[in-house]
Amino acid sequence: GQQVMQIPQYQHVQEGEDFTTYCNSSTTLSNIQWYKQRPGGHPVFLIQLVKSGEVKKQKRLTFQFGEAKKNSSLHITATQTTDVGTYFCYKGGGAQKLVFGQGTRLTINP
Amino acid sequence: KAGVTQTPRYLIKTRGQQVTLSCSPISGHRSVSWYQQTPGQGLQFLFEYFSETQRNKGNFPGRFSGRQFSNSRSEMNVSTLELGDSALYLCASSLGTGGSYNSPLHFGNGTRLTVT
């Protein structure tokens, strides 16, 4: 089936360290979206990537879409306690099952 | 604009019973999708409705069903509840079909179902 593999499953960092989560698909993606879910909350849309090799930045967050449109990454520079949560990549669109990656749970030691 | 509203927030049911969950999407959104979230399995796609038609269905047994009304509100039904159905059920609405270009998902706060 159409799967999206996300690694790592968990990441614990010291505040101020960087963090990266990776998302890999077995098939070419039309687009990929990233969501963040705070503890006890619901997923919230962060960004969408569409073009091959696309890079987008939101303050300390950098999102990349691979050249082959089969992988994506989210990088956070100098983490802060407000970054705590689980980050999901998500593929969908068209007549495809809507698939989330397994998520990367980020915890931060202040 | 009001966000996605899910009711009820919490439910406790007994094994074998059935349950109906409700989701009111953001005004103007025609797509509603449902997800089951458990600690071990992450976010699992249940089904998606667009303009009252089921577009996609995940790999869940037939005990899980849903529907969408003409006002885009959606309901999800689970019959013959099992202990393993205990989870947070999230619905999300989007302008177009979920995940499509410029059509991000907007989630409700979820319904936490506990089956005893």
PDB file of C-alpha atoms in Angstrom:
ATOM      1  CA  GLY A   1       0.000   0.000   0.000  1.00  0.00           C
ATOM      2  CA  GLN A   2       0.923   3.618  -0.070  1.00  0.00           C
ATOM      3  CA  GLN A   3       2.943   4.159   3.055  1.00  0.00           C
ATOM      4  CA  VAL A   4       4.751   7.076   4.525  1.00  0.00           C
ATOM      5  CA  MET A   5       7.594   6.201   6.874  1.00  0.00           C
ATOM      6  CA  GLN A   6       8.624   8.802   9.396  1.00  0.00           C
ATOM      7  CA  ILE A   7      11.746   8.701  11.559  1.00  0.00           C
ATOM      8  CA  PRO A   8      12.730   8.928  14.288  1.00  0.00           C
ATOM      9  CA  GLN A   9       9.738   7.929  16.374  1.00  0.00           C
ATOM     10  CA  TYR A  10      11.021   9.827  19.390  1.00  0.00           C
ATOM     11  CA  GLN A  11      13.602  12.553  19.886  1.00  0.00           C
ATOM     12  CA  HIS A  12      14.693  14.109  23.137  1.00  0.00           C
ATOM     13  CA  VAL A  13      16.924  17.165  22.988  1.00  0.00           C
ATOM     14  CA  GLN A  14      18.328  19.820  25.238  1.00  0.00           C
ATOM     15  CA  GLU A  15      16.785  23.234  24.738  1.00  0.00           C
ATOM     16  CA  GLY A  16      18.796  25.058  22.124  1.00  0.00           C
ATOM     17  CA  GLU A  17      19.771  21.930  20.193  1.00  0.00           C
ATOM     18  CA  ASP A  18      18.559  21.290  16.675  1.00  0.00           C
ATOM     19  CA  PHE A  19      15.933  18.711  15.687  1.00  0.00           C
ATOM     20  CA  THR A  20      15.133  16.978  12.423  1.00  0.00           C
ATOM     21  CA  THR A  21      12.403  14.564  11.404  1.00  0.00           C
ATOM     22  CA  TYR A  22      12.311  12.719   8.092  1.00  0.00           C
ATOM     23  CA  CYS A  23       9.466  11.434   6.020  1.00  0.00           C
ATOM     24  CA  ASN A  24       9.912   8.869   3.226  1.00  0.00           C
ATOM     25  CA  SER A  25       7.362   7.600   0.748  1.00  0.00           C
ATOM     26  CA  SER A  26       7.440   4.517  -1.431  1.00  0.00           C
ATOM     27  CA  THR A  27       5.709   6.449  -4.195  1.00  0.00           C
ATOM     28  CA  THR A  28       6.085   9.889  -5.708  1.00  0.00           C
ATOM     29  CA  LEU A  29       4.061  12.452  -3.820  1.00  0.00           C
ATOM     30  CA  SER A  30       1.966  15.155  -5.422  1.00  0.00           C
ATOM     31  CA  ASN A  31       2.444  17.228  -2.310  1.00  0.00           C
ATOM     32  CA  ILE A  32       3.256  16.743   1.331  1.00  0.00           C
ATOM     33  CA  GLN A  33       1.928  18.550   4.354  1.00  0.00           C
ATOM     34  CA  TRP A  34       3.329  18.875   7.853  1.00  0.00           C
ATOM     35  CA  TYR A  35       1.328  19.084  11.045  1.00  0.00           C
ATOM     36  CA  LYS A  36       2.173  19.633  14.701  1.00  0.00           C
ATOM     37  CA  GLN A  37       0.218  18.205  17.592  1.00  0.00           C
ATOM     38  CA  ARG A  38       0.882  19.617  21.037  1.00  0.00           C
ATOM     39  CA  PRO A  39       0.356  17.282  24.012  1.00  0.00           C
ATOM     40  CA  GLY A  40      -3.368  17.010  24.649  1.00  0.00           C
ATOM     41  CA  GLY A  41      -4.181  18.927  21.485  1.00  0.00           C
ATOM     42  CA  HIS A  42      -5.113  18.197  17.913  1.00  0.00           C
ATOM     43  CA  PRO A  43      -2.914  18.335  14.818  1.00  0.00           C
ATOM     44  CA  VAL A  44      -2.417  21.797  13.399  1.00  0.00           C
ATOM     45  CA  PHE A  45      -1.326  22.483   9.837  1.00  0.00           C
ATOM     46  CA  LEU A  46       2.172  23.907   9.489  1.00  0.00           C
ATOM     47  CA  ILE A  47       3.018  23.949   5.792  1.00  0.00           C
ATOM     48  CA  GLN A  48       2.550  22.337   2.403  1.00  0.00           C
ATOM     49  CA  LEU A  49       5.327  21.489  -0.071  1.00  0.00           C
ATOM     50  CA  VAL A  50       4.526  20.927  -3.716  1.00  0.00           C
ATOM     51  CA  LYS A  51       7.549  21.442  -5.946  1.00  0.00           C
ATOM     52  CA  SER A  52      10.549  19.163  -6.398  1.00  0.00           C
ATOM     53  CA  GLY A  53      13.433  20.394  -4.237  1.00  0.00           C
ATOM     54  CA  GLU A  54      11.262  23.009  -2.555  1.00  0.00           C
ATOM     55  CA  VAL A  55      12.535  24.606   0.645  1.00  0.00           C
ATOM     56  CA  LYS A  56      10.330  26.718   2.883  1.00  0.00           C
ATOM     57  CA  LYS A  57      11.141  28.444   6.142  1.00  0.00           C
ATOM     58  CA  GLN A  58       9.004  29.529   9.045  1.00  0.00           C
ATOM     59  CA  LYS A  59      11.199  31.303  11.570  1.00  0.00           C
ATOM     60  CA  ARG A  60      13.318  28.498  13.069  1.00  0.00           C
ATOM     61  CA  LEU A  61      11.581  25.755  11.058  1.00  0.00           C
ATOM     62  CA  THR A  62      12.912  24.651   7.659  1.00  0.00           C
ATOM     63  CA  PHE A  63      10.925  22.285   5.461  1.00  0.00           C
ATOM     64  CA  GLN A  64      12.365  20.479   2.466  1.00  0.00           C
ATOM     65  CA  PHE A  65      10.863  18.386  -0.304  1.00  0.00           C
ATOM     66  CA  GLY A  66      13.189  15.981  -2.048  1.00  0.00           C
ATOM     67  CA  GLU A  67      14.138  16.248  -5.696  1.00  0.00           C
ATOM     68  CA  ALA A  68      12.322  13.008  -6.472  1.00  0.00           C
ATOM     69  CA  LYS A  69       9.311  14.098  -4.385  1.00  0.00           C
ATOM     70  CA  LYS A  70       9.575  10.926  -2.332  1.00  0.00           C
ATOM     71  CA  ASN A  71      10.966  12.354   0.863  1.00  0.00           C
ATOM     72  CA  SER A  72      10.681  15.407   3.030  1.00  0.00           C
ATOM     73  CA  SER A  73      12.223  16.774   6.192  1.00  0.00           C
ATOM     74  CA  LEU A  74      11.443  19.245   8.924  1.00  0.00           C
ATOM     75  CA  HIS A  75      14.360  20.864  10.719  1.00  0.00           C
ATOM     76  CA  ILE A  76      14.075  23.036  13.803  1.00  0.00           C
ATOM     77  CA  THR A  77      17.033  25.218  14.707  1.00  0.00           C
ATOM     78  CA  ALA A  78      17.727  25.999  18.366  1.00  0.00           C
ATOM     79  CA  THR A  79      14.691  24.283  19.834  1.00  0.00           C
ATOM     80  CA  GLN A  80      12.572  25.993  22.438  1.00  0.00           C
ATOM     81  CA  THR A  81      10.159  24.472  24.934  1.00  0.00           C
ATOM     82  CA  THR A  82       7.275  25.693  22.775  1.00  0.00           C
ATOM     83  CA  ASP A  83       8.426  23.249  20.075  1.00  0.00           C
ATOM     84  CA  VAL A  84       7.400  20.256  22.198  1.00  0.00           C
ATOM     85  CA  GLY A  85       4.877  18.040  20.472  1.00  0.00           C
ATOM     86  CA  THR A  86       4.499  15.414  17.794  1.00  0.00           C
ATOM     87  CA  TYR A  87       5.259  16.300  14.200  1.00  0.00           C
ATOM     88  CA  PHE A  88       3.466  14.462  11.434  1.00  0.00           C
ATOM     89  CA  CYS A  89       3.969  14.417   7.721  1.00  0.00           C
ATOM     90  CA  TYR A  90       0.875  13.762   5.646  1.00  0.00           C
ATOM     91  CA  LYS A  91       0.166  12.768   2.084  1.00  0.00           C
ATOM     92  CA  GLY A  92      -3.111  12.808   0.380  1.00  0.00           C
ATOM     93  CA  GLY A  93      -4.889  14.241  -2.556  1.00  0.00           C
ATOM     94  CA  GLY A  94      -6.759  12.649  -5.400  1.00  0.00           C
ATOM     95  CA  ALA A  95      -8.237   9.205  -5.107  1.00  0.00           C
ATOM     96  CA  GLN A  96      -5.703   8.099  -2.541  1.00  0.00           C
ATOM     97  CA  LYS A  97      -6.019   7.021   1.029  1.00  0.00           C
ATOM     98  CA  LEU A  98      -5.076   9.848   3.336  1.00  0.00           C
ATOM     99  CA  VAL A  99      -1.909   8.750   5.082  1.00  0.00           C
ATOM    100  CA  PHE A 100      -0.070  10.222   8.003  1.00  0.00           C
ATOM    101  CA  GLY A 101       3.446   9.302   8.951  1.00  0.00           C
ATOM    102  CA  GLN A 102       3.820   7.677  12.350  1.00  0.00           C
ATOM    103  CA  GLY A 103       4.921  10.980  13.809  1.00  0.00           C
ATOM    104  CA  THR A 104       8.029  12.099  15.651  1.00  0.00           C
ATOM    105  CA  ARG A 105       7.492  12.980  19.252  1.00  0.00           C
ATOM    106  CA  LEU A 106       9.812  15.779  20.352  1.00  0.00           C
ATOM    107  CA  THR A 107      10.546  16.339  24.016  1.00  0.00           C
ATOM    108  CA  ILE A 108      12.865  19.050  25.268  1.00  0.00           C
ATOM    109  CA  ASN A 109      14.923  19.327  28.409  1.00  0.00           C
ATOM    110  CA  PRO A 110      14.892  22.998  29.474  1.00  0.00           C
TER     111      PRO A 110
ATOM    112  CA  LYS B   1     -15.023  31.509  11.369  1.00  0.00           C
ATOM    113  CA  ALA B   2     -15.918  28.808  13.833  1.00  0.00           C
ATOM    114  CA  GLY B   3     -13.578  25.850  13.857  1.00  0.00           C
ATOM    115  CA  VAL B   4     -14.353  22.176  13.505  1.00  0.00           C
ATOM    116  CA  THR B   5     -16.694  21.013  16.246  1.00  0.00           C
ATOM    117  CA  GLN B   6     -16.793  17.455  17.485  1.00  0.00           C
ATOM    118  CA  THR B   7     -19.315  16.115  19.925  1.00  0.00           C
ATOM    119  CA  PRO B   8     -19.269  14.653  22.417  1.00  0.00           C
ATOM    120  CA  ARG B   9     -15.798  15.294  23.837  1.00  0.00           C
ATOM    121  CA  TYR B  10     -15.791  12.179  25.982  1.00  0.00           C
ATOM    122  CA  LEU B  11     -17.682   8.911  25.849  1.00  0.00           C
ATOM    123  CA  ILE B  12     -17.613   5.816  27.984  1.00  0.00           C
ATOM    124  CA  LYS B  13     -19.276   2.757  26.505  1.00  0.00           C
ATOM    125  CA  THR B  14     -19.493  -0.899  27.280  1.00  0.00           C
ATOM    126  CA  ARG B  15     -18.205  -3.626  25.008  1.00  0.00           C
ATOM    127  CA  GLY B  16     -20.873  -4.634  22.513  1.00  0.00           C
ATOM    128  CA  GLN B  17     -22.645  -1.288  22.473  1.00  0.00           C
ATOM    129  CA  GLN B  18     -22.636   1.101  19.550  1.00  0.00           C
ATOM    130  CA  VAL B  19     -21.686   4.744  19.409  1.00  0.00           C
ATOM    131  CA  THR B  20     -22.244   7.709  17.099  1.00  0.00           C
ATOM    132  CA  LEU B  21     -19.823  10.605  16.913  1.00  0.00           C
ATOM    133  CA  SER B  22     -20.587  13.922  15.266  1.00  0.00           C
ATOM    134  CA  CYS B  23     -18.436  16.400  13.393  1.00  0.00           C
ATOM    135  CA  SER B  24     -19.429  19.864  12.155  1.00  0.00           C
ATOM    136  CA  PRO B  25     -16.892  21.206   9.655  1.00  0.00           C
ATOM    137  CA  ILE B  26     -15.780  24.750   9.078  1.00  0.00           C
ATOM    138  CA  SER B  27     -18.400  26.626   7.108  1.00  0.00           C
ATOM    139  CA  GLY B  28     -17.809  26.159   3.385  1.00  0.00           C
ATOM    140  CA  HIS B  29     -15.688  23.049   3.760  1.00  0.00           C
ATOM    141  CA  ARG B  30     -17.063  20.135   1.824  1.00  0.00           C
ATOM    142  CA  SER B  31     -14.638  17.412   2.835  1.00  0.00           C
ATOM    143  CA  VAL B  32     -14.669  15.649   6.176  1.00  0.00           C
ATOM    144  CA  SER B  33     -12.225  12.909   7.067  1.00  0.00           C
ATOM    145  CA  TRP B  34     -12.028  10.782  10.191  1.00  0.00           C
ATOM    146  CA  TYR B  35      -9.004   9.398  12.020  1.00  0.00           C
ATOM    147  CA  GLN B  36      -8.410   7.092  14.935  1.00  0.00           C
ATOM    148  CA  GLN B  37      -5.499   8.033  17.155  1.00  0.00           C
ATOM    149  CA  THR B  38      -3.968   5.634  19.641  1.00  0.00           C
ATOM    150  CA  PRO B  39      -0.564   5.854  21.339  1.00  0.00           C
ATOM    151  CA  GLY B  40       0.768   2.818  19.570  1.00  0.00           C
ATOM    152  CA  GLN B  41      -0.695   3.294  16.089  1.00  0.00           C
ATOM    153  CA  GLY B  42      -0.544   7.024  15.512  1.00  0.00           C
ATOM    154  CA  LEU B  43      -3.164   8.573  13.244  1.00  0.00           C
ATOM    155  CA  GLN B  44      -5.054   5.973  11.272  1.00  0.00           C
ATOM    156  CA  PHE B  45      -7.310   7.063   8.425  1.00  0.00           C
ATOM    157  CA  LEU B  46     -10.893   5.812   8.680  1.00  0.00           C
ATOM    158  CA  PHE B  47     -12.750   7.416   5.793  1.00  0.00           C
ATOM    159  CA  GLU B  48     -13.307  10.620   3.900  1.00  0.00           C
ATOM    160  CA  TYR B  49     -16.520  12.154   2.683  1.00  0.00           C
ATOM    161  CA  PHE B  50     -16.875  14.844   0.078  1.00  0.00           C
ATOM    162  CA  SER B  51     -20.245  16.268  -0.910  1.00  0.00           C
ATOM    163  CA  GLU B  52     -22.066  13.414   0.850  1.00  0.00           C
ATOM    164  CA  THR B  53     -20.096  10.714  -0.985  1.00  0.00           C
ATOM    165  CA  GLN B  54     -17.519   8.473   0.597  1.00  0.00           C
ATOM    166  CA  ARG B  55     -14.342   9.010  -1.408  1.00  0.00           C
ATOM    167  CA  ASN B  56     -11.891   6.861   0.457  1.00  0.00           C
ATOM    168  CA  LYS B  57     -11.927   4.262   3.158  1.00  0.00           C
ATOM    169  CA  GLY B  58      -9.123   3.064   5.389  1.00  0.00           C
ATOM    170  CA  ASN B  59      -8.438  -0.467   6.538  1.00  0.00           C
ATOM    171  CA  PHE B  60     -10.994  -0.726   9.303  1.00  0.00           C
ATOM    172  CA  PRO B  61     -13.666  -3.400   9.748  1.00  0.00           C
ATOM    173  CA  GLY B  62     -17.220  -2.840   8.621  1.00  0.00           C
ATOM    174  CA  ARG B  63     -18.225  -2.029  12.204  1.00  0.00           C
ATOM    175  CA  PHE B  64     -16.922   1.443  11.438  1.00  0.00           C
ATOM    176  CA  SER B  65     -19.192   3.447   9.196  1.00  0.00           C
ATOM    177  CA  GLY B  66     -19.938   7.031   8.466  1.00  0.00           C
ATOM    178  CA  ARG B  67     -22.043   9.414   6.507  1.00  0.00           C
ATOM    179  CA  GLN B  68     -22.165  13.027   5.499  1.00  0.00           C
ATOM    180  CA  PHE B  69     -25.232  15.209   5.316  1.00  0.00           C
ATOM    181  CA  SER B  70     -26.129  17.896   2.793  1.00  0.00           C
ATOM    182  CA  ASN B  71     -24.840  20.590   5.179  1.00  0.00           C
ATOM    183  CA  SER B  72     -21.453  18.775   5.245  1.00  0.00           C
ATOM    184  CA  ARG B  73     -21.862  17.670   8.843  1.00  0.00           C
ATOM    185  CA  SER B  74     -20.651  14.138   9.304  1.00  0.00           C
ATOM    186  CA  GLU B  75     -21.296  11.304  11.673  1.00  0.00           C
ATOM    187  CA  MET B  76     -19.252   8.240  12.429  1.00  0.00           C
ATOM    188  CA  ASN B  77     -20.774   5.099  13.866  1.00  0.00           C
ATOM    189  CA  VAL B  78     -19.048   2.182  15.520  1.00  0.00           C
ATOM    190  CA  SER B  79     -21.149  -0.877  16.217  1.00  0.00           C
ATOM    191  CA  THR B  80     -20.426  -3.816  18.492  1.00  0.00           C
ATOM    192  CA  LEU B  81     -17.713  -1.954  20.356  1.00  0.00           C
ATOM    193  CA  GLU B  82     -14.544  -3.767  21.319  1.00  0.00           C
ATOM    194  CA  LEU B  83     -11.993  -2.849  23.974  1.00  0.00           C
ATOM    195  CA  GLY B  84      -9.513  -2.060  21.218  1.00  0.00           C
ATOM    196  CA  ASP B  85     -11.756   0.685  19.891  1.00  0.00           C
ATOM    197  CA  SER B  86     -10.776   2.882  22.816  1.00  0.00           C
ATOM    198  CA  ALA B  87      -9.054   5.842  21.205  1.00  0.00           C
ATOM    199  CA  LEU B  88      -9.223   9.493  20.335  1.00  0.00           C
ATOM    200  CA  TYR B  89     -11.342   9.961  17.222  1.00  0.00           C
ATOM    201  CA  LEU B  90     -10.480  13.051  15.258  1.00  0.00           C
ATOM    202  CA  CYS B  91     -12.315  14.549  12.371  1.00  0.00           C
ATOM    203  CA  ALA B  92     -10.877  17.096  10.003  1.00  0.00           C
ATOM    204  CA  SER B  93     -12.474  19.291   7.407  1.00  0.00           C
ATOM    205  CA  SER B  94     -10.935  20.800   4.316  1.00  0.00           C
ATOM    206  CA  LEU B  95     -12.070  22.966   1.460  1.00  0.00           C
ATOM    207  CA  GLY B  96     -11.232  20.389  -1.173  1.00  0.00           C
ATOM    208  CA  THR B  97     -10.419  16.743  -0.794  1.00  0.00           C
ATOM    209  CA  GLY B  98      -8.033  16.099   2.052  1.00  0.00           C
ATOM    210  CA  GLY B  99      -4.391  16.622   1.333  1.00  0.00           C
ATOM    211  CA  SER B 100      -4.963  18.137  -2.054  1.00  0.00           C
ATOM    212  CA  TYR B 101      -3.185  21.281  -3.126  1.00  0.00           C
ATOM    213  CA  ASN B 102      -3.955  24.273  -0.929  1.00  0.00           C
ATOM    214  CA  SER B 103      -6.460  22.240   1.035  1.00  0.00           C
ATOM    215  CA  PRO B 104      -4.978  21.610   4.460  1.00  0.00           C
ATOM    216  CA  LEU B 105      -6.840  19.706   7.124  1.00  0.00           C
ATOM    217  CA  HIS B 106      -8.472  21.549  10.005  1.00  0.00           C
ATOM    218  CA  PHE B 107      -8.977  19.268  12.970  1.00  0.00           C
ATOM    219  CA  GLY B 108     -11.525  19.267  15.725  1.00  0.00           C
ATOM    220  CA  ASN B 109     -10.592  18.605  19.342  1.00  0.00           C
ATOM    221  CA  GLY B 110     -11.648  14.998  19.026  1.00  0.00           C
ATOM    222  CA  THR B 111     -13.888  12.595  20.872  1.00  0.00           C
ATOM    223  CA  ARG B 112     -12.170  10.392  23.412  1.00  0.00           C
ATOM    224  CA  LEU B 113     -13.918   7.050  23.474  1.00  0.00           C
ATOM    225  CA  THR B 114     -13.329   4.589  26.273  1.00  0.00           C
ATOM    226  CA  VAL B 115     -14.736   1.090  25.954  1.00  0.00           C
ATOM    227  CA  THR B 116     -14.967  -0.935  29.145  1.00  0.00           C
TER     228      THR B 116
END
